[in-house]
Amino acid sequence: MKEVEKYPDPNRANKLDAFDRLLTIMDQLRNLCPWDKKQTIESIRHLTIEETYELSDAILEGNLEEVKKELGDLMLHMVFYSRMADEQKAFDMADVLNGISDKLIHRHPHIYGDVEADNEKTVLENWEKLKLKEKGNKSVLGGVPTSLPALIKSQRIQEKARGVRFDWDNKEQVWDKVSEELAEFKHEEAEGNKEKATEEFGDLLFSLINYARFIKINPEEALEKTNKKFIKRFQYLESASKRDGKSLSDMTLTEMDEYWNAAKKL
């Protein structure tokens, strides 16, 4: 392995002490706390998923203080899983950390080996090729988790296909595909064929996600920002109309639009 410069970190000792402190606390909780003693790898899975989404929310809101807190929660979960696995003689925290370190070194041969990669595209292509060899997948798409939400899964499918150069040449081609899928969806919807319209709607979404990738927009983030914007405006509509003594159930759409338009100016 090629020798790579180690960059000095004046705070390394503090970071190691902090990690050691967390490991110590985890040992104490696992031995002394009734709740922590009862947990299993399976029982905290749903909590880990929840913490991941809370981290995502903090990132989208640009709240670094909350990002710090949510990272701490997730770090606790990583330590918790490792501690429980250690009790089963499966692996421990050192195995986890050494495993990811070994993987990073192996997948960055342009840093630690003799491979040349002077741009992001080449790095990503090499990464996907190495993953395919490591996992023994028969398909490039074999590494995409089946339980991913559909929108994120589409992103990962397209990224992996790009990793082996199965991709459009330019965004104009992708936009033509979006237009084609939109026309096909509108045709099937007009025909009243719900099954075909559903299929074409899926194709339309897939092509839009593809276009977003080409123009470097994360569709998951874009949609979540729109969700948050809608919630904020709708809650203004609710509170402002209530303050004026009105009930949504008794209001016309035109009346609601007045509050909605006011919310858009906030």
Coordinates of C-alpha atoms in Angstrom, one line a residue:
M1 CA 0.0 0.0 0.0
K2 CA 1.3 3.4 -0.9
E3 CA 2.4 5.6 2.0
V4 CA 0.0 8.6 2.3
E5 CA 0.8 11.7 4.4
K6 CA -0.9 11.8 7.8
Y7 CA -2.4 15.3 8.3
P8 CA -1.9 16.6 11.9
D9 CA -5.0 17.1 14.1
P10 CA -4.3 19.2 17.2
N11 CA -7.6 18.0 18.7
R12 CA -7.1 14.2 18.0
A13 CA -6.5 13.4 21.7
N14 CA -9.7 15.2 22.7
K15 CA -11.7 13.3 20.1
L16 CA -10.3 10.0 21.2
D17 CA -11.1 10.8 24.8
A18 CA -14.7 11.7 23.9
F19 CA -15.2 8.5 22.0
D20 CA -13.7 6.5 24.9
R21 CA -16.1 8.3 27.2
L22 CA -19.1 7.2 25.1
L23 CA -17.9 3.6 25.0
T24 CA -17.6 3.7 28.8
I25 CA -21.0 5.1 29.3
M26 CA -22.5 2.4 26.9
D27 CA -20.8 -0.3 29.0
Q28 CA -22.3 1.2 32.1
L29 CA -25.8 1.5 30.7
R30 CA -25.8 -2.0 29.3
N31 CA -24.9 -3.4 32.7
L32 CA -27.0 -1.1 35.0
C33 CA -30.0 0.5 33.1
P34 CA -33.1 -1.8 33.0
W35 CA -34.1 -0.4 29.6
D36 CA -30.7 -0.5 27.9
K37 CA -30.1 -4.1 29.3
K38 CA -33.4 -5.2 27.6
Q39 CA -32.6 -4.0 24.1
T40 CA -31.6 -6.1 21.2
I41 CA -30.2 -5.3 17.7
E42 CA -33.7 -5.8 16.4
S43 CA -35.5 -3.7 19.0
I44 CA -33.7 -0.4 18.3
R45 CA -33.8 -0.7 14.5
H46 CA -36.9 1.5 14.1
L47 CA -35.3 4.0 16.4
T48 CA -32.2 4.2 14.2
I49 CA -34.4 4.9 11.2
E50 CA -36.2 7.6 13.1
E51 CA -32.9 9.2 14.1
T52 CA -31.7 9.1 10.5
Y53 CA -34.7 11.1 9.4
E54 CA -34.3 13.6 12.2
L55 CA -30.7 14.1 11.0
S56 CA -32.0 14.6 7.5
D57 CA -34.5 17.2 8.7
A58 CA -31.7 19.1 10.6
I59 CA -29.5 19.1 7.5
L60 CA -32.3 20.4 5.2
E61 CA -33.1 23.1 7.8
G62 CA -29.4 24.1 7.8
N63 CA -29.4 23.9 11.6
L64 CA -25.9 22.8 12.5
E65 CA -26.6 22.7 16.2
E66 CA -29.3 20.2 15.6
V67 CA -27.1 18.3 13.1
K68 CA -24.6 17.9 15.9
K69 CA -27.2 16.6 18.3
E70 CA -28.6 14.1 15.8
L71 CA -25.1 12.9 14.9
G72 CA -24.6 12.2 18.5
D73 CA -27.8 10.2 18.6
L74 CA -26.8 8.1 15.6
M75 CA -23.3 7.6 17.1
L76 CA -24.9 6.2 20.2
H77 CA -26.8 3.7 18.1
M78 CA -23.6 2.6 16.3
V79 CA -21.9 2.1 19.6
F80 CA -25.1 0.3 21.0
Y81 CA -25.2 -2.2 18.0
S82 CA -21.5 -2.9 18.4
R83 CA -21.8 -3.5 22.1
M84 CA -24.6 -6.0 21.6
A85 CA -22.8 -7.8 18.9
D86 CA -19.7 -8.0 21.1
E87 CA -21.8 -9.7 23.7
Q88 CA -22.7 -12.3 21.1
K89 CA -19.0 -12.7 20.1
A90 CA -19.9 -11.6 16.6
F91 CA -17.8 -8.3 16.3
D92 CA -17.0 -5.3 18.4
M93 CA -16.4 -1.5 17.8
A94 CA -12.8 -2.1 16.7
D95 CA -14.0 -4.5 14.0
V96 CA -16.5 -2.0 12.8
L97 CA -14.0 0.9 12.6
N98 CA -11.2 -1.2 11.1
G99 CA -13.7 -2.7 8.6
I100 CA -14.8 0.7 7.3
S101 CA -11.2 1.9 7.2
D102 CA -10.1 -1.1 5.2
K103 CA -13.0 -0.6 2.8
L104 CA -12.1 3.1 2.3
I105 CA -8.5 2.3 1.5
H106 CA -9.5 -0.5 -0.9
R107 CA -12.0 1.7 -2.7
H108 CA -9.6 4.6 -3.1
P109 CA -6.8 3.0 -5.1
H110 CA -6.0 6.4 -6.6
I111 CA -5.0 7.5 -3.2
Y112 CA -3.5 4.4 -1.6
G113 CA -2.6 2.4 -4.7
D114 CA -1.3 2.9 -8.3
V115 CA -4.7 3.7 -10.0
E116 CA -5.0 7.0 -11.8
A117 CA -8.2 9.1 -11.2
D118 CA -8.1 12.8 -11.6
N119 CA -11.8 13.5 -11.8
E120 CA -15.0 12.7 -9.9
K121 CA -16.5 10.6 -12.7
T122 CA -13.5 8.2 -12.8
V123 CA -13.5 7.8 -9.0
L124 CA -17.2 6.9 -9.0
E125 CA -16.8 4.4 -11.9
N126 CA -13.9 2.7 -10.0
W127 CA -15.9 2.7 -6.8
E128 CA -18.9 0.8 -8.4
K129 CA -16.5 -1.7 -10.1
L130 CA -14.8 -2.5 -6.9
K131 CA -18.2 -2.9 -5.0
L132 CA -19.3 -5.3 -7.7
K133 CA -16.2 -7.4 -7.2
E134 CA -16.3 -7.3 -3.4
K135 CA -19.9 -8.3 -3.0
G136 CA -20.0 -10.9 -5.7
N137 CA -23.2 -9.4 -7.1
K138 CA -24.3 -10.8 -10.4
S139 CA -26.0 -7.5 -11.2
V140 CA -24.7 -3.9 -11.0
L141 CA -28.0 -3.1 -9.3
G142 CA -27.7 -5.9 -6.8
G143 CA -26.4 -3.6 -4.1
V144 CA -29.5 -1.4 -4.1
P145 CA -31.4 -2.1 -0.9
T146 CA -34.9 -3.4 -1.7
S147 CA -36.4 -1.5 1.3
L148 CA -35.3 2.0 0.2
P149 CA -38.1 4.5 -0.4
A150 CA -38.9 4.4 -4.1
L151 CA -37.7 7.9 -4.9
I152 CA -34.3 7.3 -3.3
K153 CA -34.1 3.9 -4.9
S154 CA -34.5 5.4 -8.3
Q155 CA -31.6 7.7 -7.6
R156 CA -29.4 4.9 -6.6
I157 CA -30.4 2.7 -9.5
Q158 CA -29.5 5.5 -11.9
E159 CA -26.2 6.3 -10.2
K160 CA -25.2 2.6 -10.3
A161 CA -26.1 2.4 -14.0
R162 CA -24.0 5.5 -14.6
G163 CA -21.1 3.8 -12.8
V164 CA -20.8 1.4 -15.7
R165 CA -21.4 4.1 -18.3
F166 CA -25.0 3.1 -19.1
D167 CA -26.3 6.7 -19.2
W168 CA -27.5 9.5 -21.4
D169 CA -25.0 11.7 -23.1
N170 CA -26.5 15.1 -22.1
K171 CA -29.5 16.6 -20.3
E172 CA -31.3 17.5 -23.5
Q173 CA -31.7 13.8 -24.3
V174 CA -33.1 13.3 -20.8
W175 CA -35.5 16.2 -21.1
D176 CA -36.8 14.7 -24.4
K177 CA -37.5 11.5 -22.5
V178 CA -39.4 13.5 -19.9
S179 CA -41.5 15.1 -22.6
E180 CA -42.1 11.7 -24.2
E181 CA -43.2 10.1 -20.9
L182 CA -45.4 13.0 -20.1
A183 CA -47.2 12.6 -23.4
E184 CA -47.6 8.9 -22.9
F185 CA -49.0 9.4 -19.4
K186 CA -51.5 12.0 -20.6
H187 CA -52.6 9.7 -23.4
E188 CA -53.3 6.7 -21.1
E189 CA -54.9 8.9 -18.4
A190 CA -57.2 10.4 -21.1
E191 CA -58.1 6.9 -22.3
G192 CA -59.1 6.1 -18.7
N193 CA -56.7 3.2 -18.5
K194 CA -55.6 3.4 -14.9
E195 CA -53.2 0.5 -14.9
K196 CA -51.3 1.9 -17.9
A197 CA -51.6 5.4 -16.6
T198 CA -50.0 4.3 -13.4
E199 CA -47.2 2.7 -15.2
E200 CA -46.6 5.7 -17.4
F201 CA -46.7 8.0 -14.3
G202 CA -43.9 5.9 -12.8
D203 CA -41.9 6.3 -16.0
L204 CA -42.5 10.0 -15.9
L205 CA -41.2 10.3 -12.3
F206 CA -38.2 8.1 -13.1
S207 CA -37.2 10.3 -16.0
L208 CA -37.7 13.5 -14.0
I209 CA -35.4 12.0 -11.3
N210 CA -32.9 11.3 -14.1
Y211 CA -33.1 14.9 -15.3
A212 CA -32.6 16.2 -11.8
R213 CA -29.4 14.0 -11.5
F214 CA -28.1 15.6 -14.7
I215 CA -28.6 19.1 -13.5
K216 CA -27.2 18.2 -10.0
I217 CA -30.5 18.6 -8.1
N218 CA -31.3 16.1 -5.4
P219 CA -34.9 15.2 -6.0
E220 CA -35.5 13.9 -2.5
E221 CA -34.2 17.2 -1.0
A222 CA -36.2 19.2 -3.5
L223 CA -39.4 17.4 -2.7
E224 CA -38.9 17.6 1.0
K225 CA -38.3 21.4 0.8
T226 CA -41.6 21.7 -1.1
N227 CA -43.3 19.5 1.5
K228 CA -42.1 21.8 4.3
K229 CA -43.1 24.9 2.3
F230 CA -46.6 23.6 1.8
I231 CA -46.9 22.7 5.5
K232 CA -45.8 26.2 6.6
R233 CA -48.2 27.9 4.2
F234 CA -51.1 25.6 5.1
Q235 CA -50.6 26.1 8.8
Y236 CA -50.6 29.8 8.2
L237 CA -53.9 29.4 6.4
E238 CA -55.3 27.5 9.3
S239 CA -54.1 29.9 12.0
A240 CA -54.9 33.1 10.1
S241 CA -58.4 32.1 9.2
K242 CA -59.1 30.9 12.7
R243 CA -57.8 34.2 14.1
D244 CA -60.4 35.9 11.8
G245 CA -63.1 33.7 13.2
K246 CA -63.4 31.5 10.1
S247 CA -63.5 27.8 9.7
L248 CA -61.8 26.0 6.8
S249 CA -64.8 23.7 6.4
D250 CA -67.1 26.7 5.7
M251 CA -64.7 28.7 3.5
T252 CA -64.7 28.7 -0.3
L253 CA -61.5 27.9 -2.2
T254 CA -61.3 31.6 -3.3
E255 CA -61.3 32.7 0.4
M256 CA -58.6 30.1 1.2
D257 CA -56.5 31.3 -1.7
E258 CA -56.4 34.8 -0.2
Y259 CA -54.7 33.4 2.9
W260 CA -52.5 31.1 0.8
N261 CA -51.3 34.1 -1.3
A262 CA -50.6 36.0 1.9
A263 CA -48.6 33.1 3.2
K264 CA -46.5 33.1 0.1
K265 CA -45.3 36.6 0.8
L266 CA -44.0 35.7 4.3

